[in-house]
């Protein structure tokens, strides 16, 4: 989440520096937005299931898989937008490790490298410590980013890159007028006024 926020800020600044406009982001037409609300609802349900504990935890994996598929479906429906293929690839890489492991495994070494405590990631159905039994550990949260005090995955990097391309691309669809174009034209001289009168 921290990486996404940082990427959004950097992308907006880059888009503006390249002549884009933030207003263009409000003009983006998204398809299948109901899938986003479905994913949020499933994530909230996942949090409730994790809080209860016990046998109910068996529902965590199906809810997690459903929420991931909902997000992937939303991105796939909007794949025509620039950067969305990268976003889809990033989500897919994360889903490959999250779904079979029942959550995103987090490297204890990477967590300590950013000054985090291993006990703080105990989120049933979301994050947990990486073990030798986990599937595809290379795709887990194993990349330490001390500057942001967070641990990310390869999928997160690809996802963030896709978001950056999306934001910059949309901001530059209709570039804002340059300073030269915005300048007032000089008033016409006497010859220009006489020419205009003859035309009328």
Steps between C-alpha positions, in 0.01 A plus 500: 500500500782742586670426169178566307447837672859605429466391137175695463661818629808456278284419196284809548809719529656337194180534299473867589866562415441341157214737425210289624202610707363350820149576374539232236503234773138587580406435136609136504208269430535179698310180427365244746549726803266274697786250521698752708217526753470121502873467572478754783204316651685169482807655664285635783344156543849353502594730787196390700578134438860549609392678816276213608762226468437131550341280234358806328851567364425238235297769323799732476656339192179493288422861593855604420493322164164656413623850584814451292297375204264797530791744478654309210162504323472877543849559360437258212180688411703821476803353324457751215642772728878561491685318775217260579680198349784561748250540784338172396838326490591631846170386647543163335846452648369585845201270457729212406658511846207629708229252403689169544660619825183644649658845526812693405810352668741763634871440544609542862847612389356767270265614774785539747700688235237776499475508878174309529400243759399155378205493739336799329408312180272241655200568275301181436425468131718799404864492614707252696862402544666315214578133567682227309167336421366800308448485124692735267695681774680716241168676430430568868574821689877457505623839376590741779457873432659673802423847364127427517532264798307232317544159339368438149483229235595481133131526419479823699780651290329407174166622634648835604665542160166437330328759719771751412455440126121525540506832686759667275331369186158627601631838612663550159199402289403866466813704586440831667567811285863607507606844615560611142154402383340667796655838426280778362555590137617858439239751393479542122660810351327760281535284186344206678203710615445638150511147357243379752264789412518417128416136570190602695 
